[in-house]
DNA sequence: TTATTATATGAATAGTTGTTCATATATAAG
DNA sequence: CTTATATATGAACAACTATTCATATAATAA
């Protein structure tokens, strides 16, 4: 049985052939969700500043708090978001918890994003 | 006059030397904002699906609407967000408006993000 | 033990964002 | 001209998110 017909859409202008071919190649809705979720986590000023700092050195929570000049609770909440997304990892050392980037994919993304932003400014 | 002292932070544990050196290298608050803004735009399921579709072909609004199986108004609103962020561009052709990716940085980011997501699944 | 310090977390709140609905604009066809 | 079609947009609303405050947990020091 062939796939055809866009029964859930009443538009008239659809370029059927292109649409069909794109439809076959497109990301599944699940993958799109996961990808969007990753970018969503990166899409916050506080979290970007945390990642930018961790890109330069492993740091404990109160170092980060000092660097960002903000509430310790706010920083911990955001670190949790980053940890849950497996973008940063942590290890305990005495009273402190030291955070670092989880892998190089993340720094790659941040570097690439920066480039894009720099491009746009031209 | 030297920079020293974290007067806006009352934490006691700060590793002063590391913090100072990171502070000197860190992204400015403005750049962090711009970068976060870029990722924020990429951090939505609908917009990711639009970009994924446009990565494969230039498409008019109602093609996208059909592909995503959603409200035309919602699609137009999201296209505006993507256009404002200069992630997609558009050209008019008759009654239609054709959208495409603005440059290769964007597809690079999406590809890199996908890789990261794939890594995490292992 | 108690006191102190570092971090984590639940609840409340204010601000933001995505979708829908209704409608406006623009182009083409009759 | 009028009608139909494609796209854009403002307003309203619901859902989500970041921060703050208060407090809990965990480790160390005394």
PDB file of C-alpha atoms (C1' of nucleotides) in Angstrom:
ATOM      1  CA  UNK A   1       0.000   0.000   0.000  1.00  0.00           C
ATOM      2  CA  UNK A   2       1.420   3.366  -1.013  1.00  0.00           C
ATOM      3  CA  UNK A   3       1.470   6.429   1.158  1.00  0.00           C
ATOM      4  CA  UNK A   4      -0.468   9.228  -0.424  1.00  0.00           C
ATOM      5  CA  UNK A   5      -2.910  11.955   0.417  1.00  0.00           C
ATOM      6  CA  UNK A   6      -2.487  14.547   3.167  1.00  0.00           C
ATOM      7  CA  UNK A   7      -5.734  13.841   4.882  1.00  0.00           C
ATOM      8  CA  UNK A   8      -5.046  15.994   7.900  1.00  0.00           C
ATOM      9  CA  UNK A   9      -4.428  19.156   5.891  1.00  0.00           C
ATOM     10  CA  UNK A  10      -6.871  21.112   3.771  1.00  0.00           C
ATOM     11  CA  UNK A  11      -4.365  23.348   1.976  1.00  0.00           C
ATOM     12  CA  UNK A  12      -4.652  23.419  -1.787  1.00  0.00           C
ATOM     13  CA  UNK A  13      -1.226  24.623  -2.891  1.00  0.00           C
ATOM     14  CA  UNK A  14       0.926  21.691  -1.760  1.00  0.00           C
ATOM     15  CA  UNK A  15       3.678  20.756  -4.196  1.00  0.00           C
ATOM     16  CA  UNK A  16       2.919  17.070  -3.856  1.00  0.00           C
ATOM     17  CA  UNK A  17       6.091  15.523  -5.254  1.00  0.00           C
ATOM     18  CA  UNK A  18       8.530  17.669  -3.264  1.00  0.00           C
ATOM     19  CA  UNK A  19       6.488  17.278  -0.125  1.00  0.00           C
ATOM     20  CA  UNK A  20       6.373  13.499  -0.500  1.00  0.00           C
ATOM     21  CA  UNK A  21      10.110  13.216  -0.989  1.00  0.00           C
ATOM     22  CA  UNK A  22      10.892  15.481   1.952  1.00  0.00           C
ATOM     23  CA  UNK A  23       8.420  13.572   4.075  1.00  0.00           C
ATOM     24  CA  UNK A  24      10.311  10.339   3.461  1.00  0.00           C
ATOM     25  CA  UNK A  25      13.669  11.827   4.465  1.00  0.00           C
ATOM     26  CA  UNK A  26      12.556  13.897   7.433  1.00  0.00           C
ATOM     27  CA  UNK A  27      13.600  13.353  11.030  1.00  0.00           C
ATOM     28  CA  UNK A  28      11.123  11.396  13.089  1.00  0.00           C
ATOM     29  CA  UNK A  29       9.145  13.386  15.591  1.00  0.00           C
ATOM     30  CA  UNK A  30      11.025  11.703  18.449  1.00  0.00           C
ATOM     31  CA  UNK A  31      14.483  12.662  17.159  1.00  0.00           C
ATOM     32  CA  UNK A  32      13.277  16.190  16.534  1.00  0.00           C
ATOM     33  CA  UNK A  33      12.090  16.316  20.121  1.00  0.00           C
ATOM     34  CA  UNK A  34      15.418  15.147  21.482  1.00  0.00           C
ATOM     35  CA  UNK A  35      17.325  17.610  19.368  1.00  0.00           C
ATOM     36  CA  UNK A  36      15.044  20.474  20.323  1.00  0.00           C
ATOM     37  CA  UNK A  37      15.425  19.483  23.945  1.00  0.00           C
ATOM     38  CA  UNK A  38      19.213  19.705  23.683  1.00  0.00           C
ATOM     39  CA  UNK A  39      19.082  23.169  22.138  1.00  0.00           C
ATOM     40  CA  UNK A  40      16.493  24.272  24.655  1.00  0.00           C
ATOM     41  CA  UNK A  41      18.932  23.473  27.444  1.00  0.00           C
ATOM     42  CA  UNK A  42      21.618  25.492  25.662  1.00  0.00           C
ATOM     43  CA  UNK A  43      19.167  28.328  25.090  1.00  0.00           C
ATOM     44  CA  UNK A  44      19.556  30.176  28.344  1.00  0.00           C
ATOM     45  CA  UNK A  45      21.933  32.961  29.217  1.00  0.00           C
ATOM     46  CA  UNK A  46      22.825  31.592  32.645  1.00  0.00           C
ATOM     47  CA  UNK A  47      23.478  28.091  31.368  1.00  0.00           C
ATOM     48  CA  UNK A  48      25.608  29.372  28.485  1.00  0.00           C
ATOM     49  CA  UNK A  49      27.729  31.372  30.899  1.00  0.00           C
ATOM     50  CA  UNK A  50      28.136  28.301  33.095  1.00  0.00           C
ATOM     51  CA  UNK A  51      29.209  26.195  30.109  1.00  0.00           C
ATOM     52  CA  UNK A  52      31.550  28.898  28.905  1.00  0.00           C
ATOM     53  CA  UNK A  53      33.189  28.977  32.335  1.00  0.00           C
ATOM     54  CA  UNK A  54      33.411  25.175  32.565  1.00  0.00           C
ATOM     55  CA  UNK A  55      34.906  25.111  29.085  1.00  0.00           C
ATOM     56  CA  UNK A  56      37.895  26.907  30.619  1.00  0.00           C
ATOM     57  CA  UNK A  57      38.170  25.010  33.899  1.00  0.00           C
ATOM     58  CA  UNK A  58      36.576  22.513  36.222  1.00  0.00           C
ATOM     59  CA  UNK A  59      34.828  24.549  38.913  1.00  0.00           C
ATOM     60  CA  UNK A  60      32.917  24.089  42.123  1.00  0.00           C
ATOM     61  CA  UNK A  61      29.431  25.502  42.599  1.00  0.00           C
ATOM     62  CA  UNK A  62      30.515  28.504  44.577  1.00  0.00           C
ATOM     63  CA  UNK A  63      33.214  29.392  42.037  1.00  0.00           C
ATOM     64  CA  UNK A  64      30.496  29.490  39.399  1.00  0.00           C
ATOM     65  CA  UNK A  65      28.240  31.431  41.722  1.00  0.00           C
ATOM     66  CA  UNK A  66      30.995  33.997  42.209  1.00  0.00           C
ATOM     67  CA  UNK A  67      31.781  34.176  38.484  1.00  0.00           C
ATOM     68  CA  UNK A  68      28.187  34.768  37.484  1.00  0.00           C
ATOM     69  CA  UNK A  69      27.506  37.014  40.457  1.00  0.00           C
ATOM     70  CA  UNK A  70      24.202  35.381  41.175  1.00  0.00           C
ATOM     71  CA  UNK A  71      22.220  33.379  43.730  1.00  0.00           C
ATOM     72  CA  UNK A  72      23.701  29.992  44.672  1.00  0.00           C
ATOM     73  CA  UNK A  73      20.290  28.384  44.499  1.00  0.00           C
ATOM     74  CA  UNK A  74      19.743  29.608  40.964  1.00  0.00           C
ATOM     75  CA  UNK A  75      23.122  28.212  39.934  1.00  0.00           C
ATOM     76  CA  UNK A  76      22.388  24.828  41.514  1.00  0.00           C
ATOM     77  CA  UNK A  77      19.035  24.653  39.775  1.00  0.00           C
ATOM     78  CA  UNK A  78      20.655  25.309  36.415  1.00  0.00           C
ATOM     79  CA  UNK A  79      23.448  22.845  37.084  1.00  0.00           C
ATOM     80  CA  UNK A  80      20.793  20.258  37.677  1.00  0.00           C
ATOM     81  CA  UNK A  81      19.249  20.997  34.297  1.00  0.00           C
ATOM     82  CA  UNK A  82      22.672  20.657  32.659  1.00  0.00           C
ATOM     83  CA  UNK A  83      23.393  17.441  34.572  1.00  0.00           C
ATOM     84  CA  UNK A  84      20.039  15.915  33.659  1.00  0.00           C
ATOM     85  CA  UNK A  85      20.775  16.671  30.011  1.00  0.00           C
ATOM     86  CA  UNK A  86      24.192  15.029  30.435  1.00  0.00           C
ATOM     87  CA  UNK A  87      25.919  18.178  29.264  1.00  0.00           C
ATOM     88  CA  UNK A  88      27.979  18.493  32.423  1.00  0.00           C
ATOM     89  CA  UNK A  89      29.151  15.951  34.946  1.00  0.00           C
ATOM     90  CA  UNK A  90      30.106  16.364  38.590  1.00  0.00           C
ATOM     91  CA  UNK A  91      32.345  14.747  41.144  1.00  0.00           C
ATOM     92  CA  UNK A  92      32.476  15.263  44.851  1.00  0.00           C
ATOM     93  CA  UNK A  93      35.602  16.474  46.590  1.00  0.00           C
ATOM     94  CA  UNK A  94      35.187  17.006  50.320  1.00  0.00           C
ATOM     95  CA  UNK A  95      32.497  19.580  50.882  1.00  0.00           C
ATOM     96  CA  UNK A  96      32.680  20.742  47.283  1.00  0.00           C
ATOM     97  CA  UNK A  97      31.127  19.412  44.113  1.00  0.00           C
ATOM     98  CA  UNK A  98      33.270  19.976  41.048  1.00  0.00           C
ATOM     99  CA  UNK A  99      31.588  20.387  37.690  1.00  0.00           C
ATOM    100  CA  UNK A 100      33.000  19.949  34.194  1.00  0.00           C
ATOM    101  CA  UNK A 101      31.758  19.514  30.624  1.00  0.00           C
ATOM    102  CA  UNK A 102      30.606  16.006  29.840  1.00  0.00           C
ATOM    103  CA  UNK A 103      32.191  15.676  26.406  1.00  0.00           C
ATOM    104  CA  UNK A 104      33.619  17.621  23.472  1.00  0.00           C
ATOM    105  CA  UNK A 105      30.389  17.647  21.514  1.00  0.00           C
ATOM    106  CA  UNK A 106      29.142  20.331  23.826  1.00  0.00           C
ATOM    107  CA  UNK A 107      32.135  22.613  23.469  1.00  0.00           C
ATOM    108  CA  UNK A 108      31.927  22.020  19.719  1.00  0.00           C
ATOM    109  CA  UNK A 109      28.327  23.175  19.685  1.00  0.00           C
ATOM    110  CA  UNK A 110      29.138  26.247  21.722  1.00  0.00           C
ATOM    111  CA  UNK A 111      32.100  27.095  19.501  1.00  0.00           C
ATOM    112  CA  UNK A 112      30.012  26.628  16.362  1.00  0.00           C
ATOM    113  CA  UNK A 113      27.207  28.733  17.748  1.00  0.00           C
ATOM    114  CA  UNK A 114      29.652  31.511  18.579  1.00  0.00           C
ATOM    115  CA  UNK A 115      30.925  31.460  15.002  1.00  0.00           C
ATOM    116  CA  UNK A 116      27.407  31.777  13.692  1.00  0.00           C
ATOM    117  CA  UNK A 117      26.726  34.717  15.987  1.00  0.00           C
ATOM    118  CA  UNK A 118      29.964  36.363  14.875  1.00  0.00           C
ATOM    119  CA  UNK A 119      29.002  35.825  11.206  1.00  0.00           C
ATOM    120  CA  UNK A 120      25.660  37.532  11.731  1.00  0.00           C
ATOM    121  CA  UNK A 121      27.346  40.645  13.065  1.00  0.00           C
ATOM    122  CA  UNK A 122      29.157  41.351   9.821  1.00  0.00           C
TER     123      UNK A 122
ATOM    124  CA  UNK B   1      44.247  49.661  39.782  1.00  0.00           C
ATOM    125  CA  UNK B   2      43.980  45.886  40.002  1.00  0.00           C
ATOM    126  CA  UNK B   3      40.801  43.909  39.864  1.00  0.00           C
ATOM    127  CA  UNK B   4      40.306  41.963  43.034  1.00  0.00           C
ATOM    128  CA  UNK B   5      37.674  40.990  45.553  1.00  0.00           C
ATOM    129  CA  UNK B   6      34.253  39.544  44.733  1.00  0.00           C
ATOM    130  CA  UNK B   7      32.265  42.187  46.467  1.00  0.00           C
ATOM    131  CA  UNK B   8      28.916  41.055  45.186  1.00  0.00           C
ATOM    132  CA  UNK B   9      29.285  37.509  46.526  1.00  0.00           C
ATOM    133  CA  UNK B  10      29.494  36.374  50.119  1.00  0.00           C
ATOM    134  CA  UNK B  11      30.631  32.804  49.510  1.00  0.00           C
ATOM    135  CA  UNK B  12      33.718  31.708  51.430  1.00  0.00           C
ATOM    136  CA  UNK B  13      34.968  28.762  49.417  1.00  0.00           C
ATOM    137  CA  UNK B  14      35.980  30.510  46.177  1.00  0.00           C
ATOM    138  CA  UNK B  15      39.212  29.260  44.631  1.00  0.00           C
ATOM    139  CA  UNK B  16      40.448  32.766  43.979  1.00  0.00           C
ATOM    140  CA  UNK B  17      43.195  32.124  41.432  1.00  0.00           C
ATOM    141  CA  UNK B  18      41.163  29.827  39.179  1.00  0.00           C
ATOM    142  CA  UNK B  19      38.156  32.089  39.384  1.00  0.00           C
ATOM    143  CA  UNK B  20      40.194  35.142  38.461  1.00  0.00           C
ATOM    144  CA  UNK B  21      41.768  33.477  35.457  1.00  0.00           C
ATOM    145  CA  UNK B  22      38.421  32.148  34.210  1.00  0.00           C
ATOM    146  CA  UNK B  23      36.873  35.537  34.753  1.00  0.00           C
ATOM    147  CA  UNK B  24      39.419  37.142  32.448  1.00  0.00           C
ATOM    148  CA  UNK B  25      38.764  34.647  29.627  1.00  0.00           C
ATOM    149  CA  UNK B  26      34.993  34.382  29.917  1.00  0.00           C
ATOM    150  CA  UNK B  27      32.509  35.467  27.277  1.00  0.00           C
ATOM    151  CA  UNK B  28      31.035  38.885  27.839  1.00  0.00           C
ATOM    152  CA  UNK B  29      27.466  38.980  29.005  1.00  0.00           C
ATOM    153  CA  UNK B  30      26.354  40.366  25.639  1.00  0.00           C
ATOM    154  CA  UNK B  31      27.919  37.534  23.599  1.00  0.00           C
ATOM    155  CA  UNK B  32      26.473  34.997  26.004  1.00  0.00           C
ATOM    156  CA  UNK B  33      23.073  36.551  25.451  1.00  0.00           C
ATOM    157  CA  UNK B  34      23.365  36.370  21.686  1.00  0.00           C
ATOM    158  CA  UNK B  35      24.522  32.779  21.784  1.00  0.00           C
ATOM    159  CA  UNK B  36      21.762  31.773  24.175  1.00  0.00           C
ATOM    160  CA  UNK B  37      19.280  33.533  21.925  1.00  0.00           C
ATOM    161  CA  UNK B  38      20.435  31.491  18.926  1.00  0.00           C
ATOM    162  CA  UNK B  39      20.071  28.214  20.814  1.00  0.00           C
ATOM    163  CA  UNK B  40      16.739  29.310  22.202  1.00  0.00           C
ATOM    164  CA  UNK B  41      15.435  29.675  18.670  1.00  0.00           C
ATOM    165  CA  UNK B  42      16.702  26.187  17.833  1.00  0.00           C
ATOM    166  CA  UNK B  43      15.191  24.821  21.028  1.00  0.00           C
ATOM    167  CA  UNK B  44      11.693  24.128  19.818  1.00  0.00           C
ATOM    168  CA  UNK B  45      10.304  20.978  18.289  1.00  0.00           C
ATOM    169  CA  UNK B  46       8.302  22.759  15.596  1.00  0.00           C
ATOM    170  CA  UNK B  47      11.200  24.957  14.534  1.00  0.00           C
ATOM    171  CA  UNK B  48      13.592  22.008  14.420  1.00  0.00           C
ATOM    172  CA  UNK B  49      11.188  20.110  12.174  1.00  0.00           C
ATOM    173  CA  UNK B  50      10.889  23.152   9.915  1.00  0.00           C
ATOM    174  CA  UNK B  51      14.675  23.451   9.675  1.00  0.00           C
ATOM    175  CA  UNK B  52      15.050  19.746   9.067  1.00  0.00           C
ATOM    176  CA  UNK B  53      12.558  19.980   6.214  1.00  0.00           C
ATOM    177  CA  UNK B  54      14.204  23.085   4.741  1.00  0.00           C
ATOM    178  CA  UNK B  55      17.568  21.356   4.969  1.00  0.00           C
ATOM    179  CA  UNK B  56      16.237  18.958   2.348  1.00  0.00           C
ATOM    180  CA  UNK B  57      14.431  21.397   0.076  1.00  0.00           C
ATOM    181  CA  UNK B  58      13.226  24.931  -0.381  1.00  0.00           C
ATOM    182  CA  UNK B  59       9.550  24.897   0.565  1.00  0.00           C
ATOM    183  CA  UNK B  60       6.537  27.193   0.610  1.00  0.00           C
ATOM    184  CA  UNK B  61       4.542  27.797   3.775  1.00  0.00           C
ATOM    185  CA  UNK B  62       1.763  25.436   2.921  1.00  0.00           C
ATOM    186  CA  UNK B  63       4.183  22.650   2.037  1.00  0.00           C
ATOM    187  CA  UNK B  64       5.646  23.017   5.521  1.00  0.00           C
ATOM    188  CA  UNK B  65       2.186  23.193   7.008  1.00  0.00           C
ATOM    189  CA  UNK B  66       1.295  19.930   5.281  1.00  0.00           C
ATOM    190  CA  UNK B  67       4.558  18.261   6.304  1.00  0.00           C
ATOM    191  CA  UNK B  68       4.162  19.139   9.957  1.00  0.00           C
ATOM    192  CA  UNK B  69       0.437  18.519   9.930  1.00  0.00           C
ATOM    193  CA  UNK B  70      -0.285  21.658  11.874  1.00  0.00           C
ATOM    194  CA  UNK B  71      -2.016  25.021  11.826  1.00  0.00           C
ATOM    195  CA  UNK B  72      -0.838  27.426   9.104  1.00  0.00           C
ATOM    196  CA  UNK B  73      -0.846  30.296  11.549  1.00  0.00           C
ATOM    197  CA  UNK B  74       1.424  28.443  13.949  1.00  0.00           C
ATOM    198  CA  UNK B  75       3.835  27.697  11.111  1.00  0.00           C
ATOM    199  CA  UNK B  76       3.896  31.318   9.974  1.00  0.00           C
ATOM    200  CA  UNK B  77       4.548  32.503  13.511  1.00  0.00           C
ATOM    201  CA  UNK B  78       7.498  30.142  13.830  1.00  0.00           C
ATOM    202  CA  UNK B  79       8.836  31.076  10.408  1.00  0.00           C
ATOM    203  CA  UNK B  80       8.844  34.657  11.591  1.00  0.00           C
ATOM    204  CA  UNK B  81      10.930  33.703  14.609  1.00  0.00           C
ATOM    205  CA  UNK B  82      13.380  31.887  12.343  1.00  0.00           C
ATOM    206  CA  UNK B  83      13.474  34.786   9.896  1.00  0.00           C
ATOM    207  CA  UNK B  84      14.056  37.333  12.666  1.00  0.00           C
ATOM    208  CA  UNK B  85      16.980  35.227  13.865  1.00  0.00           C
ATOM    209  CA  UNK B  86      18.290  35.134  10.279  1.00  0.00           C
ATOM    210  CA  UNK B  87      18.272  31.368  10.319  1.00  0.00           C
ATOM    211  CA  UNK B  88      16.003  31.123   7.303  1.00  0.00           C
ATOM    212  CA  UNK B  89      15.390  33.449   4.400  1.00  0.00           C
ATOM    213  CA  UNK B  90      12.389  33.793   2.109  1.00  0.00           C
ATOM    214  CA  UNK B  91      11.581  34.865  -1.405  1.00  0.00           C
ATOM    215  CA  UNK B  92       8.252  35.533  -2.992  1.00  0.00           C
ATOM    216  CA  UNK B  93       7.062  33.605  -6.017  1.00  0.00           C
ATOM    217  CA  UNK B  94       3.573  34.470  -7.133  1.00  0.00           C
ATOM    218  CA  UNK B  95       1.149  33.790  -4.329  1.00  0.00           C
ATOM    219  CA  UNK B  96       3.698  31.649  -2.512  1.00  0.00           C
ATOM    220  CA  UNK B  97       6.573  32.501  -0.223  1.00  0.00           C
ATOM    221  CA  UNK B  98       9.469  30.086  -0.508  1.00  0.00           C
ATOM    222  CA  UNK B  99      11.657  29.481   2.517  1.00  0.00           C
ATOM    223  CA  UNK B 100      15.182  28.107   2.732  1.00  0.00           C
ATOM    224  CA  UNK B 101      18.057  27.928   5.215  1.00  0.00           C
ATOM    225  CA  UNK B 102      20.054  31.128   5.457  1.00  0.00           C
ATOM    226  CA  UNK B 103      23.532  29.596   5.571  1.00  0.00           C
ATOM    227  CA  UNK B 104      25.452  26.408   6.305  1.00  0.00           C
ATOM    228  CA  UNK B 105      26.251  27.295   9.901  1.00  0.00           C
ATOM    229  CA  UNK B 106      22.723  26.370  10.808  1.00  0.00           C
ATOM    230  CA  UNK B 107      22.758  22.955   9.161  1.00  0.00           C
ATOM    231  CA  UNK B 108      26.157  22.398  10.782  1.00  0.00           C
ATOM    232  CA  UNK B 109      24.693  23.120  14.187  1.00  0.00           C
ATOM    233  CA  UNK B 110      21.765  20.822  13.586  1.00  0.00           C
ATOM    234  CA  UNK B 111      24.047  18.055  12.328  1.00  0.00           C
ATOM    235  CA  UNK B 112      26.333  18.449  15.334  1.00  0.00           C
ATOM    236  CA  UNK B 113      23.390  18.458  17.711  1.00  0.00           C
ATOM    237  CA  UNK B 114      22.079  15.249  16.148  1.00  0.00           C
ATOM    238  CA  UNK B 115      25.449  13.610  16.681  1.00  0.00           C
ATOM    239  CA  UNK B 116      25.430  14.593  20.316  1.00  0.00           C
ATOM    240  CA  UNK B 117      21.935  13.189  20.757  1.00  0.00           C
ATOM    241  CA  UNK B 118      22.994   9.960  19.044  1.00  0.00           C
ATOM    242  CA  UNK B 119      26.034   9.714  21.354  1.00  0.00           C
ATOM    243  CA  UNK B 120      23.870  10.032  24.429  1.00  0.00           C
ATOM    244  CA  UNK B 121      21.735   7.071  23.371  1.00  0.00           C
ATOM    245  CA  UNK B 122      24.650   4.640  23.569  1.00  0.00           C
TER     246      UNK B 122
ATOM    247  C1'  DT C   1      28.211  15.992  70.169  1.00  0.00           C
ATOM    248  C1'  DT C   2      27.258  20.893  67.896  1.00  0.00           C
ATOM    249  C1'  DA C   3      28.413  24.471  64.593  1.00  0.00           C
ATOM    250  C1'  DT C   4      29.705  25.743  60.080  1.00  0.00           C
ATOM    251  C1'  DT C   5      30.044  25.448  55.249  1.00  0.00           C
ATOM    252  C1'  DA C   6      28.753  23.714  50.496  1.00  0.00           C
ATOM    253  C1'  DT C   7      25.278  22.122  47.773  1.00  0.00           C
ATOM    254  C1'  DA C   8      20.554  20.611  46.597  1.00  0.00           C
ATOM    255  C1'  DT C   9      15.711  21.033  46.295  1.00  0.00           C
ATOM    256  C1'  DG C  10      10.460  22.086  46.895  1.00  0.00           C
ATOM    257  C1'  DA C  11       7.226  25.747  46.554  1.00  0.00           C
ATOM    258  C1'  DA C  12       5.787  30.172  45.010  1.00  0.00           C
ATOM    259  C1'  DT C  13       5.931  33.609  41.601  1.00  0.00           C
ATOM    260  C1'  DA C  14       6.797  36.457  37.712  1.00  0.00           C
ATOM    261  C1'  DG C  15       7.978  36.407  33.149  1.00  0.00           C
ATOM    262  C1'  DT C  16       8.182  34.092  28.734  1.00  0.00           C
ATOM    263  C1'  DT C  17       6.573  31.312  24.879  1.00  0.00           C
ATOM    264  C1'  DG C  18       3.709  28.371  21.542  1.00  0.00           C
ATOM    265  C1'  DT C  19      -0.694  27.723  19.732  1.00  0.00           C
ATOM    266  C1'  DT C  20      -5.270  29.071  18.318  1.00  0.00           C
ATOM    267  C1'  DC C  21      -8.673  32.156  16.534  1.00  0.00           C
ATOM    268  C1'  DA C  22      -9.930  35.906  13.950  1.00  0.00           C
ATOM    269  C1'  DT C  23      -8.589  38.858  10.643  1.00  0.00           C
ATOM    270  C1'  DA C  24      -5.573  41.552   7.518  1.00  0.00           C
ATOM    271  C1'  DT C  25      -2.730  41.810   3.395  1.00  0.00           C
ATOM    272  C1'  DA C  26      -1.267  40.387  -1.125  1.00  0.00           C
ATOM    273  C1'  DT C  27      -1.373  38.025  -5.362  1.00  0.00           C
ATOM    274  C1'  DA C  28      -3.776  35.715  -8.981  1.00  0.00           C
ATOM    275  C1'  DA C  29      -7.906  34.318 -11.557  1.00  0.00           C
ATOM    276  C1'  DG C  30     -12.398  35.182 -13.448  1.00  0.00           C
TER     277       DG C  30
ATOM    278  C1'  DC D   1     -14.285  45.096 -10.407  1.00  0.00           C
ATOM    279  C1'  DT D   2     -15.052  40.396  -7.253  1.00  0.00           C
ATOM    280  C1'  DT D   3     -13.564  35.989  -5.574  1.00  0.00           C
ATOM    281  C1'  DA D   4     -10.287  32.676  -4.088  1.00  0.00           C
ATOM    282  C1'  DT D   5      -5.956  31.459  -2.268  1.00  0.00           C
ATOM    283  C1'  DA D   6      -1.447  32.076   0.330  1.00  0.00           C
ATOM    284  C1'  DT D   7       0.694  34.164   3.953  1.00  0.00           C
ATOM    285  C1'  DA D   8       1.158  37.267   7.983  1.00  0.00           C
ATOM    286  C1'  DT D   9      -0.081  39.097  12.337  1.00  0.00           C
ATOM    287  C1'  DG D  10      -2.415  40.856  16.830  1.00  0.00           C
ATOM    288  C1'  DA D  11      -4.707  39.284  20.876  1.00  0.00           C
ATOM    289  C1'  DA D  12      -5.852  35.858  24.256  1.00  0.00           C
ATOM    290  C1'  DC D  13      -4.714  31.926  26.828  1.00  0.00           C
ATOM    291  C1'  DA D  14      -2.491  27.964  28.557  1.00  0.00           C
ATOM    292  C1'  DA D  15       1.788  25.875  29.446  1.00  0.00           C
ATOM    293  C1'  DC D  16       6.365  26.317  30.691  1.00  0.00           C
ATOM    294  C1'  DT D  17      10.632  28.257  32.892  1.00  0.00           C
ATOM    295  C1'  DA D  18      14.027  30.948  35.694  1.00  0.00           C
ATOM    296  C1'  DT D  19      14.658  32.969  39.892  1.00  0.00           C
ATOM    297  C1'  DT D  20      14.009  33.633  44.835  1.00  0.00           C
ATOM    298  C1'  DC D  21      13.183  32.134  49.466  1.00  0.00           C
ATOM    299  C1'  DA D  22      13.254  28.842  52.851  1.00  0.00           C
ATOM    300  C1'  DT D  23      14.971  24.751  54.128  1.00  0.00           C
ATOM    301  C1'  DA D  24      17.119  20.119  53.779  1.00  0.00           C
ATOM    302  C1'  DT D  25      21.204  17.242  53.239  1.00  0.00           C
ATOM    303  C1'  DA D  26      26.009  16.228  53.553  1.00  0.00           C
ATOM    304  C1'  DA D  27      30.639  16.949  54.826  1.00  0.00           C
ATOM    305  C1'  DT D  28      34.027  19.100  57.800  1.00  0.00           C
ATOM    306  C1'  DA D  29      35.702  21.433  61.963  1.00  0.00           C
ATOM    307  C1'  DA D  30      35.654  22.262  66.739  1.00  0.00           C
TER     308       DA D  30
END
